[in-house]
């Protein structure tokens, strides 16, 4: 069929409208993709910002079903993942999904294995499956991420610190950290020194945010004295750093809720 002679801006407005109403609805995407000439822009505008989340909100069956359908749509249509630029992957309650044929490890591996346009990645593994997710990251057949904004959340992870260090070192091998410009580190327990290691490898970092859930005693004492020596020492070599944000938990430094 002939290519409709519509301005590209109008096509973008159509896709944006469908993205708001039906972000993953096949009918909506099909309407946006009226012809092959619109294919790439239609896919990109429909899924460029995606959240696949099995968090505390999916403990109820209806929410879990919705999250599972969304995840399965990506698994069944892997080409969509190649257009995702902003991805939040939260598998804290993956055990409650309707994806019985997948382990959390294999699910993460398949999702990340199809991404090639990522600019932002938010990663929150489950408490019990975090070790498997890390193993998936180390074996997933994807190229080095061109990520410029990285968020790693281990605030609810109560596993052995070794596994946190293992996943972070795996991420370091997979992502070209010199291209990371914005970094959010949500820390748990003793993993704080491990997160410090990441900072020194992000040579082009411009924005750094720490969300501290609990800190080692020595670091807590240092921060409460106003020194911040551990963090400041880590960022000293970041010549392009413009914003440094350090957030403490509402219950105070070093004191669990």
Coordinates of N, CA and C in Angstrom, one line a residue:
X1 N 0.8 -1.2 0.0 CA 0.0 0.0 0.0 C 0.9 1.2 0.0
X2 N 0.4 2.4 -0.5 CA 1.2 3.6 -0.5 C 1.4 4.1 0.9
X3 N 2.6 4.7 1.1 CA 2.9 5.3 2.4 C 2.0 6.5 2.6
X4 N 1.3 6.6 3.7 CA 0.4 7.8 4.0 C 1.3 9.0 4.1
X5 N 0.9 10.1 3.4 CA 1.7 11.3 3.4 C 1.3 12.2 4.6
X6 N 1.7 11.7 5.8 CA 1.4 12.4 7.1 C 2.7 12.9 7.6
X7 N 2.8 14.1 8.2 CA 4.0 14.6 8.8 C 4.5 13.7 9.9
X8 N 5.8 13.6 10.1 CA 6.3 12.7 11.1 C 5.9 13.2 12.5
X9 N 5.7 14.5 12.7 CA 5.3 15.0 14.0 C 3.9 14.5 14.3
X10 N 3.0 14.4 13.3 CA 1.7 13.9 13.6 C 1.7 12.4 14.0
X11 N 2.6 11.6 13.3 CA 2.8 10.2 13.6 C 3.2 10.1 15.1
X12 N 4.1 11.0 15.5 CA 4.6 11.0 16.9 C 3.5 11.3 17.8
X13 N 2.7 12.2 17.5 CA 1.6 12.5 18.4 C 0.6 11.4 18.5
X14 N 0.4 10.7 17.4 CA -0.5 9.5 17.5 C 0.1 8.4 18.4
X15 N 1.4 8.2 18.2 CA 2.0 7.2 19.0 C 2.1 7.5 20.5
X16 N 2.3 8.8 20.8 CA 2.3 9.3 22.2 C 1.0 9.1 22.8
X17 N -0.1 9.4 22.1 CA -1.5 9.2 22.6 C -1.7 7.8 22.9
X18 N -1.3 6.9 22.0 CA -1.6 5.5 22.2 C -0.7 5.0 23.4
X19 N 0.5 5.5 23.5 CA 1.4 5.1 24.6 C 0.7 5.4 26.0
X20 N 0.0 6.5 26.1 CA -0.6 6.9 27.3 C -1.8 6.0 27.6
X21 N -2.6 5.7 26.6 CA -3.8 4.9 26.8 C -3.6 3.4 26.8
X22 N -2.7 2.9 25.9 CA -2.5 1.5 25.8 C -1.0 1.2 25.6
X23 N -0.2 1.4 26.7 CA 1.2 1.3 26.5 C 1.7 0.0 25.9
X24 N 1.0 -1.1 26.2 CA 1.5 -2.4 25.6 C 0.3 -3.2 24.9
X25 N -0.7 -2.5 24.5 CA -1.8 -3.1 23.8 C -1.5 -3.3 22.3
X26 N -1.7 -4.6 21.9 CA -1.3 -4.9 20.5 C -2.1 -4.1 19.5
X27 N -3.4 -3.9 19.8 CA -4.2 -3.1 18.9 C -3.7 -1.7 18.7
X28 N -3.4 -1.1 19.9 CA -2.8 0.3 19.8 C -1.6 0.4 19.0
X29 N -0.7 -0.6 19.2 CA 0.6 -0.6 18.4 C 0.3 -0.8 16.9
X30 N -0.7 -1.7 16.6 CA -1.0 -2.0 15.2 C -1.5 -0.7 14.5
X31 N -2.3 0.1 15.3 CA -2.9 1.3 14.7 C -1.7 2.3 14.4
X32 N -0.8 2.3 15.3 CA 0.4 3.2 15.1 C 1.2 2.8 14.0
X33 N 1.3 1.5 13.8 CA 2.1 0.9 12.7 C 1.3 0.7 11.4
X34 N 0.7 1.7 10.9 CA -0.1 1.6 9.7 C 0.6 1.0 8.5
X35 N 1.9 1.3 8.4 CA 2.7 0.9 7.3 C 4.1 0.6 7.8
X36 N 4.9 0.0 6.9 CA 6.3 -0.3 7.3 C 7.1 0.9 7.5
X37 N 6.8 2.0 6.9 CA 7.5 3.3 7.0 C 7.4 3.8 8.5
X38 N 6.3 3.4 9.2 CA 6.2 3.9 10.5 C 6.7 2.9 11.6
X39 N 7.2 1.8 11.1 CA 7.4 0.7 12.1 C 8.3 1.0 13.2
X40 N 9.5 1.5 12.9 CA 10.5 1.7 13.9 C 10.1 2.9 14.9
X41 N 9.6 3.9 14.3 CA 9.2 5.0 15.2 C 8.0 4.6 16.1
X42 N 7.1 3.8 15.5 CA 6.0 3.3 16.3 C 6.4 2.5 17.4
X43 N 7.3 1.5 17.2 CA 7.8 0.7 18.3 C 8.5 1.5 19.3
X44 N 9.4 2.4 18.9 CA 10.2 3.1 19.8 C 9.3 4.0 20.7
X45 N 8.4 4.7 20.1 CA 7.5 5.6 20.8 C 6.5 4.9 21.8
X46 N 6.2 3.7 21.4 CA 5.3 2.9 22.2 C 5.9 2.3 23.5
X47 N 7.2 1.9 23.4 CA 7.8 1.2 24.5 C 9.2 1.8 24.9
X48 N 9.5 3.0 24.5 CA 10.8 3.5 24.8 C 11.0 3.6 26.3
X49 N 10.0 3.9 27.1 CA 10.1 3.9 28.6 C 9.2 2.8 29.1
X50 N 9.9 1.8 29.7 CA 9.2 0.6 30.1 C 9.5 0.2 31.5
X51 N 8.5 -0.2 32.3 CA 8.7 -0.8 33.6 C 8.1 -2.2 33.7
X52 N 9.0 -3.2 34.0 CA 8.5 -4.5 34.2 C 8.7 -4.8 35.7
X53 N 7.6 -4.8 36.4 CA 7.8 -4.7 37.9 C 6.9 -5.7 38.6
X54 N 7.6 -6.6 39.4 CA 7.0 -7.5 40.3 C 7.4 -7.1 41.7
X55 N 6.8 -6.0 42.2 CA 7.2 -5.5 43.5 C 6.0 -5.7 44.5
X56 N 6.0 -4.9 45.6 CA 5.0 -5.2 46.6 C 3.6 -5.0 46.1
X57 N 3.5 -4.2 45.0 CA 2.1 -3.9 44.4 C 1.6 -5.1 43.7
X58 N 2.4 -6.2 43.4 CA 1.9 -7.3 42.7 C 1.6 -8.5 43.6
X59 N 1.5 -8.3 44.9 CA 1.1 -9.4 45.8 C -0.3 -9.8 45.7
X60 N -1.1 -8.9 45.1 CA -2.5 -9.2 44.9 C -2.7 -9.8 43.5
X61 N -3.5 -10.8 43.3 CA -3.6 -11.6 42.1 C -3.9 -10.7 40.9
X62 N -4.8 -9.7 41.0 CA -5.1 -8.9 39.8 C -3.9 -8.1 39.3
X63 N -3.1 -7.6 40.2 CA -1.9 -6.8 39.9 C -0.9 -7.7 39.3
X64 N -0.7 -8.9 39.9 CA 0.2 -9.9 39.5 C -0.1 -10.4 38.0
X65 N -1.4 -10.5 37.8 CA -1.8 -11.0 36.4 C -1.5 -9.9 35.4
X66 N -1.7 -8.6 35.7 CA -1.4 -7.5 34.8 C 0.1 -7.4 34.5
X67 N 0.9 -7.5 35.6 CA 2.3 -7.5 35.4 C 2.8 -8.7 34.6
X68 N 2.3 -9.8 34.8 CA 2.7 -11.0 34.1 C 2.3 -10.9 32.6
X69 N 1.1 -10.4 32.3 CA 0.7 -10.2 30.9 C 1.7 -9.2 30.2
X70 N 2.0 -8.2 30.9 CA 3.0 -7.2 30.3 C 4.3 -7.8 30.1
X71 N 4.8 -8.6 31.0 CA 6.1 -9.2 30.8 C 6.1 -10.2 29.7
X72 N 5.0 -11.0 29.6 CA 4.9 -12.0 28.6 C 4.8 -11.4 27.2
X73 N 4.2 -10.2 27.1 CA 4.1 -9.5 25.8 C 5.5 -9.2 25.3
X74 N 6.4 -8.8 26.2 CA 7.8 -8.6 25.7 C 8.5 -9.9 25.4
X75 N 8.2 -10.9 26.2 CA 8.9 -12.2 25.9 C 8.4 -12.8 24.6
X76 N 7.1 -12.6 24.2 CA 6.6 -13.1 23.0 C 6.9 -12.2 21.8
X77 N 7.2 -11.0 22.0 CA 7.6 -10.0 20.9 C 8.9 -9.4 21.2
X78 N 10.0 -10.2 21.2 CA 11.3 -9.7 21.6 C 11.8 -8.5 20.8
X79 N 11.3 -8.3 19.6 CA 11.8 -7.1 18.9 C 11.5 -5.8 19.6
X80 N 10.4 -5.8 20.4 CA 10.0 -4.6 21.1 C 11.1 -4.2 22.1
X81 N 11.8 -5.2 22.7 CA 12.9 -4.9 23.7 C 14.1 -4.1 23.0
X82 N 14.3 -4.3 21.7 CA 15.4 -3.6 21.1 C 15.1 -2.1 21.0
X83 N 13.9 -1.7 21.2 CA 13.5 -0.3 21.1 C 13.4 0.4 22.5
X84 N 13.6 -0.4 23.6 CA 13.5 0.1 24.9 C 14.7 0.9 25.3
X85 N 14.5 2.2 25.7 CA 15.6 3.0 26.1 C 15.7 3.2 27.6
X86 N 14.6 3.1 28.3 CA 14.5 3.4 29.7 C 13.8 2.2 30.3
X87 N 14.5 1.4 31.1 CA 14.0 0.1 31.6 C 14.1 0.0 33.1
X88 N 13.0 -0.2 33.8 CA 13.0 -0.5 35.2 C 12.6 -2.0 35.3
X89 N 13.6 -2.8 35.9 CA 13.3 -4.2 36.0 C 13.4 -4.6 37.5
X90 N 12.2 -4.8 38.0 CA 12.0 -5.0 39.5 C 11.4 -6.4 39.6
X91 N 12.2 -7.4 40.2 CA 11.7 -8.7 40.3 C 11.6 -9.2 41.8
X92 N 11.4 -8.2 42.7 CA 11.3 -8.5 44.1 C 10.3 -9.6 44.4
X93 N 9.1 -9.6 43.7 CA 8.1 -10.6 44.0 C 7.8 -11.4 42.7
X94 N 8.9 -11.8 42.0 CA 8.7 -12.6 40.8 C 8.0 -13.9 41.1
X95 N 8.2 -14.4 42.3 CA 7.6 -15.7 42.7 C 6.1 -15.7 42.6
X96 N 5.5 -14.5 42.6 CA 4.1 -14.3 42.6 C 3.5 -14.1 41.1
X97 N 4.4 -14.2 40.1 CA 4.0 -14.0 38.8 C 3.3 -15.2 38.2
X98 N 2.7 -15.0 37.0 CA 2.1 -16.2 36.3 C 3.1 -16.7 35.2
X99 N 4.3 -16.6 35.4 CA 5.3 -17.0 34.4 C 6.0 -18.3 35.0
X100 N 5.2 -19.3 35.2 CA 5.7 -20.5 35.9 C 6.8 -21.2 35.1
X101 N 6.8 -21.0 33.8 CA 7.8 -21.7 33.0 C 9.2 -21.0 33.1
X102 N 9.3 -19.9 33.7 CA 10.5 -19.2 33.9 C 11.0 -19.1 35.3
X103 N 12.2 -19.3 35.6 CA 12.9 -18.9 36.8 C 13.2 -17.5 36.7
X104 N 13.3 -16.8 37.9 CA 13.7 -15.4 37.8 C 15.0 -15.2 37.0
X105 N 15.9 -16.1 37.2 CA 17.2 -16.0 36.5 C 17.0 -16.0 35.0
X106 N 16.2 -16.9 34.5 CA 16.0 -17.0 33.0 C 15.2 -15.8 32.5
X107 N 14.2 -15.4 33.3 CA 13.4 -14.2 32.9 C 14.3 -13.0 32.7
X108 N 15.1 -12.7 33.7 CA 16.0 -11.5 33.6 C 17.0 -11.7 32.4
X109 N 17.5 -12.9 32.2 CA 18.4 -13.1 31.1 C 17.8 -12.9 29.8
X110 N 16.5 -13.3 29.6 CA 15.8 -13.2 28.3 C 15.5 -11.7 28.0
X111 N 15.1 -11.0 29.1 CA 14.7 -9.6 28.9 C 15.9 -8.8 28.5
X112 N 17.0 -8.9 29.3 CA 18.2 -8.1 29.0 C 18.9 -8.6 27.8
X113 N 18.7 -9.8 27.4 CA 19.4 -10.4 26.3 C 18.9 -9.8 25.0
X114 N 17.7 -9.1 25.0 CA 17.1 -8.6 23.8 C 17.3 -7.1 23.7
X115 N 17.9 -6.5 24.7 CA 18.0 -5.0 24.7 C 19.2 -4.6 24.0
X116 N 19.1 -3.5 23.3 CA 20.3 -3.0 22.5 C 20.3 -1.5 22.5
X117 N 19.3 -0.8 23.0 CA 19.2 0.6 22.9 C 19.1 1.3 24.3
X118 N 19.5 0.6 25.4 CA 19.3 1.1 26.7 C 20.1 2.3 27.0
X119 N 19.5 3.3 27.6 CA 20.2 4.5 28.1 C 20.0 4.6 29.6
X120 N 19.0 4.0 30.1 CA 18.8 4.0 31.6 C 18.4 2.6 32.0
X121 N 19.0 2.1 33.1 CA 18.6 0.8 33.6 C 18.4 0.9 35.1
X122 N 17.2 0.5 35.6 CA 17.0 0.4 37.0 C 16.8 -1.1 37.3
X123 N 17.6 -1.6 38.3 CA 17.7 -3.0 38.6 C 17.4 -3.2 40.1
X124 N 16.3 -4.0 40.4 CA 16.0 -4.4 41.7 C 15.7 -5.9 41.8
X125 N 16.7 -6.7 42.2 CA 16.5 -8.1 42.2 C 15.7 -8.5 43.5
X126 N 15.2 -9.7 43.5 CA 14.5 -10.2 44.7 C 15.5 -10.6 45.8
X127 N 14.9 -10.7 47.0 CA 15.7 -11.1 48.2 C 16.3 -12.5 48.0
X128 N 15.4 -13.4 47.6 CA 15.8 -14.8 47.5 C 16.4 -15.1 46.1
X129 N 16.0 -14.4 45.1 CA 16.5 -14.7 43.8 C 17.6 -13.9 43.3
X130 N 18.1 -13.0 44.1 CA 19.2 -12.1 43.7 C 20.4 -12.8 43.2
X131 N 20.7 -13.9 43.9 CA 21.9 -14.6 43.5 C 21.7 -15.2 42.1
X132 N 20.5 -15.7 41.7 CA 20.3 -16.2 40.4 C 20.3 -15.1 39.4
X133 N 19.7 -14.0 39.7 CA 19.7 -12.8 38.8 C 21.1 -12.4 38.4
X134 N 22.0 -12.4 39.4 CA 23.4 -12.1 39.1 C 24.0 -13.1 38.2
X135 N 23.7 -14.3 38.4 CA 24.2 -15.3 37.5 C 23.7 -15.1 36.1
X136 N 22.4 -14.7 36.0 CA 21.8 -14.4 34.7 C 22.5 -13.3 34.0
X137 N 22.9 -12.3 34.7 CA 23.6 -11.1 34.2 C 24.9 -11.5 33.6
X138 N 25.6 -12.5 34.3 CA 26.9 -12.9 33.9 C 26.9 -13.8 32.7
X139 N 25.7 -14.3 32.3 CA 25.7 -15.2 31.2 C 24.8 -14.7 30.0
X140 N 24.1 -13.6 30.2 CA 23.2 -13.1 29.2 C 24.0 -12.7 28.0
X141 N 23.5 -13.1 26.8 CA 24.3 -12.8 25.5 C 24.0 -11.4 25.0
X142 N 24.2 -10.4 25.8 CA 23.9 -9.0 25.3 C 25.2 -8.2 25.2
X143 N 25.3 -7.3 24.3 CA 26.5 -6.5 24.2 C 26.6 -5.5 25.4
X144 N 27.7 -4.9 25.5 CA 27.9 -3.9 26.6 C 26.9 -2.8 26.5
X145 N 26.2 -2.6 27.6 CA 25.2 -1.6 27.6 C 25.7 -0.2 27.4
X146 N 25.0 0.6 26.5 CA 25.4 2.0 26.3 C 24.7 2.9 27.4
X147 N 24.6 2.4 28.6 CA 23.8 3.1 29.6 C 24.4 4.4 30.1
X148 N 23.6 5.4 30.2 CA 24.1 6.7 30.7 C 23.6 7.0 32.1
X149 N 22.5 6.3 32.5 CA 21.9 6.4 33.8 C 21.7 5.1 34.4
X150 N 22.3 4.8 35.5 CA 22.3 3.5 36.1 C 21.7 3.6 37.6
X151 N 20.7 2.8 37.9 CA 20.2 2.7 39.3 C 20.2 1.3 39.7
X152 N 20.9 1.1 40.9 CA 21.0 -0.3 41.5 C 20.4 -0.2 42.9
X153 N 19.4 -1.0 43.1 CA 18.6 -1.0 44.4 C 18.8 -2.3 45.1
X154 N 19.5 -2.2 46.2 CA 19.6 -3.4 47.1 C 19.1 -3.1 48.5
X155 N 18.2 -2.1 48.6 CA 17.7 -1.7 49.9 C 17.0 -2.8 50.7
X156 N 16.3 -3.7 49.9 CA 15.6 -4.8 50.6 C 16.3 -6.2 50.5
X157 N 17.6 -6.1 50.1 CA 18.3 -7.4 49.9 C 19.0 -7.8 51.2
X158 N 18.6 -8.9 51.7 CA 19.2 -9.4 53.0 C 20.1 -10.6 52.8
X159 N 20.5 -10.8 51.6 CA 21.4 -11.9 51.4 C 22.9 -11.6 51.8
X160 N 23.7 -12.6 51.5 CA 25.1 -12.4 51.9 C 25.7 -11.3 51.1
X161 N 26.6 -10.5 51.7 CA 27.2 -9.4 51.0 C 28.0 -9.8 49.8
X162 N 28.5 -11.0 49.9 CA 29.3 -11.5 48.8 C 28.5 -11.5 47.5
X163 N 27.3 -11.8 47.6 CA 26.5 -11.9 46.3 C 26.2 -10.5 45.8
X164 N 26.0 -9.5 46.7 CA 25.9 -8.2 46.2 C 27.2 -7.7 45.4
X165 N 28.3 -8.0 46.0 CA 29.6 -7.7 45.3 C 29.7 -8.4 44.0
X166 N 29.2 -9.6 44.0 CA 29.3 -10.4 42.8 C 28.4 -9.8 41.7
X167 N 27.2 -9.4 42.0 CA 26.3 -8.8 40.9 C 26.9 -7.5 40.5
X168 N 27.4 -6.7 41.4 CA 28.0 -5.4 41.0 C 29.2 -5.6 40.1
X169 N 30.0 -6.5 40.4 CA 31.2 -6.7 39.6 C 30.8 -7.2 38.2
X170 N 29.7 -8.0 38.2 CA 29.1 -8.4 36.9 C 28.6 -7.3 36.1
X171 N 27.9 -6.4 36.7 CA 27.4 -5.2 36.0 C 28.6 -4.4 35.5
X172 N 29.6 -4.2 36.3 CA 30.8 -3.5 35.9 C 31.4 -4.0 34.6
X173 N 31.3 -5.3 34.5 CA 31.9 -5.9 33.3 C 31.0 -5.7 32.1
X174 N 29.7 -5.6 32.3 CA 28.7 -5.5 31.2 C 28.5 -4.1 30.8
X175 N 28.7 -3.1 31.6 CA 28.3 -1.7 31.3 C 29.6 -0.9 31.2
X176 N 29.7 -0.1 30.1 CA 30.9 0.8 29.9 C 30.7 2.0 30.8
X177 N 31.2 1.9 32.0 CA 30.9 2.9 33.1 C 31.5 4.3 32.7
X178 N 32.4 4.4 31.8 CA 32.9 5.7 31.5 C 31.8 6.6 30.8
X179 N 30.8 5.9 30.3 CA 29.7 6.6 29.7 C 28.5 6.9 30.6
X180 N 28.6 6.4 31.9 CA 27.5 6.7 32.8 C 27.6 8.2 33.3
X181 N 26.6 8.9 33.2 CA 26.5 10.3 33.6 C 25.7 10.5 34.9
X182 N 24.8 9.6 35.2 CA 23.9 9.7 36.3 C 23.9 8.4 37.0
X183 N 24.1 8.4 38.3 CA 24.2 7.1 39.1 C 23.4 7.2 40.4
X184 N 22.5 6.3 40.6 CA 21.7 6.2 41.8 C 22.0 4.9 42.5
X185 N 22.5 4.9 43.7 CA 22.9 3.7 44.4 C 22.1 3.7 45.7
X186 N 21.2 2.7 45.8 CA 20.4 2.5 47.0 C 20.9 1.3 47.8
X187 N 21.6 1.7 48.9 CA 22.4 0.7 49.6 C 21.7 0.0 50.7
X188 N 22.2 -1.2 51.0 CA 21.7 -2.0 52.1 C 22.9 -2.3 53.0
X189 N 22.7 -2.4 54.2 CA 23.7 -2.9 55.2 C 25.2 -2.7 54.8
X190 N 26.0 -3.8 54.8 CA 27.4 -3.7 54.7 C 27.9 -3.5 53.3
X191 N 26.9 -3.4 52.3 CA 27.3 -3.3 50.9 C 27.9 -1.9 50.6
X192 N 27.8 -0.9 51.5 CA 28.3 0.4 51.2 C 29.7 0.5 50.6
X193 N 30.7 -0.2 51.2 CA 32.0 -0.1 50.6 C 32.0 -0.7 49.1
X194 N 31.2 -1.6 48.8 CA 31.1 -2.2 47.5 C 30.6 -1.1 46.5
X195 N 29.6 -0.4 46.9 CA 29.1 0.7 46.0 C 30.1 1.8 45.8
X196 N 31.0 2.0 46.7 CA 32.0 3.0 46.6 C 32.9 2.6 45.4
X197 N 33.2 1.3 45.2 CA 34.0 0.9 44.2 C 33.5 1.3 42.8
X198 N 32.2 1.3 42.6 CA 31.6 1.6 41.4 C 31.9 3.1 41.0
X199 N 31.9 3.9 42.0 CA 32.0 5.4 41.7 C 33.3 5.7 41.0
X200 N 34.4 5.1 41.4 CA 35.7 5.5 40.9 C 35.8 5.1 39.4
X201 N 35.0 4.1 39.0 CA 35.0 3.7 37.6 C 34.1 4.5 36.6
X202 N 33.3 5.4 37.2 CA 32.5 6.2 36.4 C 33.2 7.6 36.2
X203 N 34.1 7.6 35.3 CA 35.0 8.8 35.2 C 34.3 10.0 34.6
X204 N 33.2 9.8 33.9 CA 32.4 11.0 33.4 C 31.2 11.3 34.1
X205 N 31.1 10.9 35.4 CA 29.9 11.0 36.2 C 29.6 12.5 36.5
X206 N 28.4 12.9 36.3 CA 28.0 14.3 36.6 C 27.0 14.4 37.8
X207 N 26.2 13.3 38.0 CA 25.3 13.3 39.1 C 25.3 12.0 39.8
X208 N 25.5 12.1 41.2 CA 25.6 10.9 42.0 C 24.6 11.1 43.2
X209 N 23.8 10.0 43.4 CA 22.8 10.0 44.5 C 23.0 8.7 45.3
X210 N 23.2 8.9 46.6 CA 23.3 7.8 47.5 C 22.0 7.8 48.3
X211 N 21.3 6.7 48.4 CA 20.2 6.5 49.3 C 20.6 5.5 50.3
X212 N 20.9 5.9 51.5 CA 21.5 5.1 52.5 C 20.4 4.5 53.4
X213 N 20.4 3.2 53.5 CA 19.4 2.5 54.3 C 20.0 2.1 55.7
X214 N 21.3 1.7 55.6 CA 22.0 1.4 56.8 C 23.5 1.4 56.5
X215 N 24.3 1.9 57.4 CA 25.7 2.0 57.1 C 26.5 1.3 58.1
X216 N 27.7 0.9 57.7 CA 28.7 0.4 58.7 C 29.0 1.4 59.8
X217 N 29.3 1.0 61.0 CA 29.4 1.9 62.1 C 30.4 3.0 61.9
X218 N 31.6 2.6 61.4 CA 32.6 3.6 61.1 C 32.2 4.7 60.2
X219 N 31.5 4.4 59.2 CA 31.0 5.4 58.2 C 29.9 6.2 58.8
X220 N 29.0 5.6 59.6 CA 27.9 6.3 60.3 C 28.5 7.4 61.2
X221 N 29.5 7.0 62.0 CA 30.1 7.9 62.9 C 30.8 9.1 62.2
X222 N 31.4 8.8 61.1 CA 32.1 9.8 60.3 C 31.1 10.8 59.7
X223 N 30.0 10.3 59.2 CA 29.0 11.2 58.6 C 28.3 12.0 59.7
X224 N 28.0 11.4 60.8 CA 27.4 12.2 61.9 C 28.3 13.3 62.4
X225 N 29.6 13.1 62.3 CA 30.5 14.2 62.7 C 30.6 15.3 61.6
X226 N 30.0 15.0 60.5 CA 30.0 16.0 59.4 C 31.2 15.8 58.5
X227 N 32.0 14.8 58.6 CA 33.2 14.6 57.8 C 32.9 14.1 56.4
X228 N 32.1 13.1 56.3 CA 31.8 12.5 55.0 C 33.0 12.1 54.2
X229 N 34.1 11.7 55.0 CA 35.4 11.5 54.4 C 35.4 10.3 53.4
X230 N 34.6 9.3 53.8 CA 34.6 8.1 52.9 C 34.0 8.4 51.5
X231 N 32.9 9.1 51.5 CA 32.3 9.5 50.2 C 33.1 10.5 49.5
X232 N 33.5 11.5 50.2 CA 34.3 12.6 49.5 C 35.6 12.1 48.9
X233 N 36.2 11.1 49.6 CA 37.4 10.5 49.1 C 37.1 9.8 47.8
X234 N 36.0 9.1 47.7 CA 35.6 8.4 46.5 C 35.3 9.2 45.3
X235 N 34.8 10.4 45.6 CA 34.4 11.3 44.5 C 35.4 12.3 44.1
X236 N 36.5 12.3 44.8 CA 37.6 13.3 44.6 C 38.1 13.3 43.2
X237 N 38.2 12.2 42.6 CA 38.7 12.1 41.2 C 37.7 12.3 40.1
X238 N 36.5 12.6 40.5 CA 35.4 12.8 39.4 C 35.4 14.3 39.0
X239 N 36.1 14.6 38.0 CA 36.3 16.0 37.5 C 35.0 16.6 37.0
X240 N 34.1 15.8 36.5 CA 32.8 16.4 35.9 C 31.6 16.4 36.9
X241 N 31.8 15.9 38.1 CA 30.7 15.8 39.1 C 30.1 17.2 39.4
X242 N 28.8 17.3 39.2 CA 28.1 18.6 39.5 C 27.2 18.5 40.6
X243 N 26.6 17.3 40.8 CA 25.5 17.1 41.9 C 25.9 15.9 42.7
X244 N 25.9 16.1 44.0 CA 26.1 14.9 44.9 C 25.0 15.0 46.0
X245 N 24.2 13.9 46.0 CA 23.1 13.9 46.9 C 23.2 12.6 47.8
X246 N 23.1 12.9 49.1 CA 23.2 11.8 50.1 C 22.0 11.8 51.0
X247 N 21.2 10.8 50.9 CA 19.9 10.7 51.6 C 20.0 9.7 52.7
X248 N 19.6 10.0 53.9 CA 19.6 9.1 55.0 C 18.2 8.6 55.2
X249 N 18.0 7.4 55.8 CA 16.7 6.8 56.0 C 15.9 7.7 57.0
X250 N 14.6 7.7 57.0 CA 13.8 8.5 58.0 C 14.1 8.1 59.4
X251 N 14.5 6.9 59.7 CA 14.7 6.5 61.1 C 16.1 6.9 61.6
X252 N 17.0 7.5 60.7 CA 18.3 7.9 61.2 C 19.4 7.0 60.8
X253 N 20.6 7.5 60.7 CA 21.8 6.8 60.3 C 22.1 5.6 61.2
X254 N 22.2 4.5 60.7 CA 22.7 3.3 61.4 C 21.7 2.7 62.3
X255 N 20.4 3.2 62.3 CA 19.4 2.6 63.1 C 18.3 2.0 62.3
X256 N 18.1 0.7 62.3 CA 17.1 0.1 61.5 C 15.7 0.5 62.0
X257 N 14.6 0.4 61.2 CA 13.3 0.7 61.6 C 12.7 -0.2 62.7

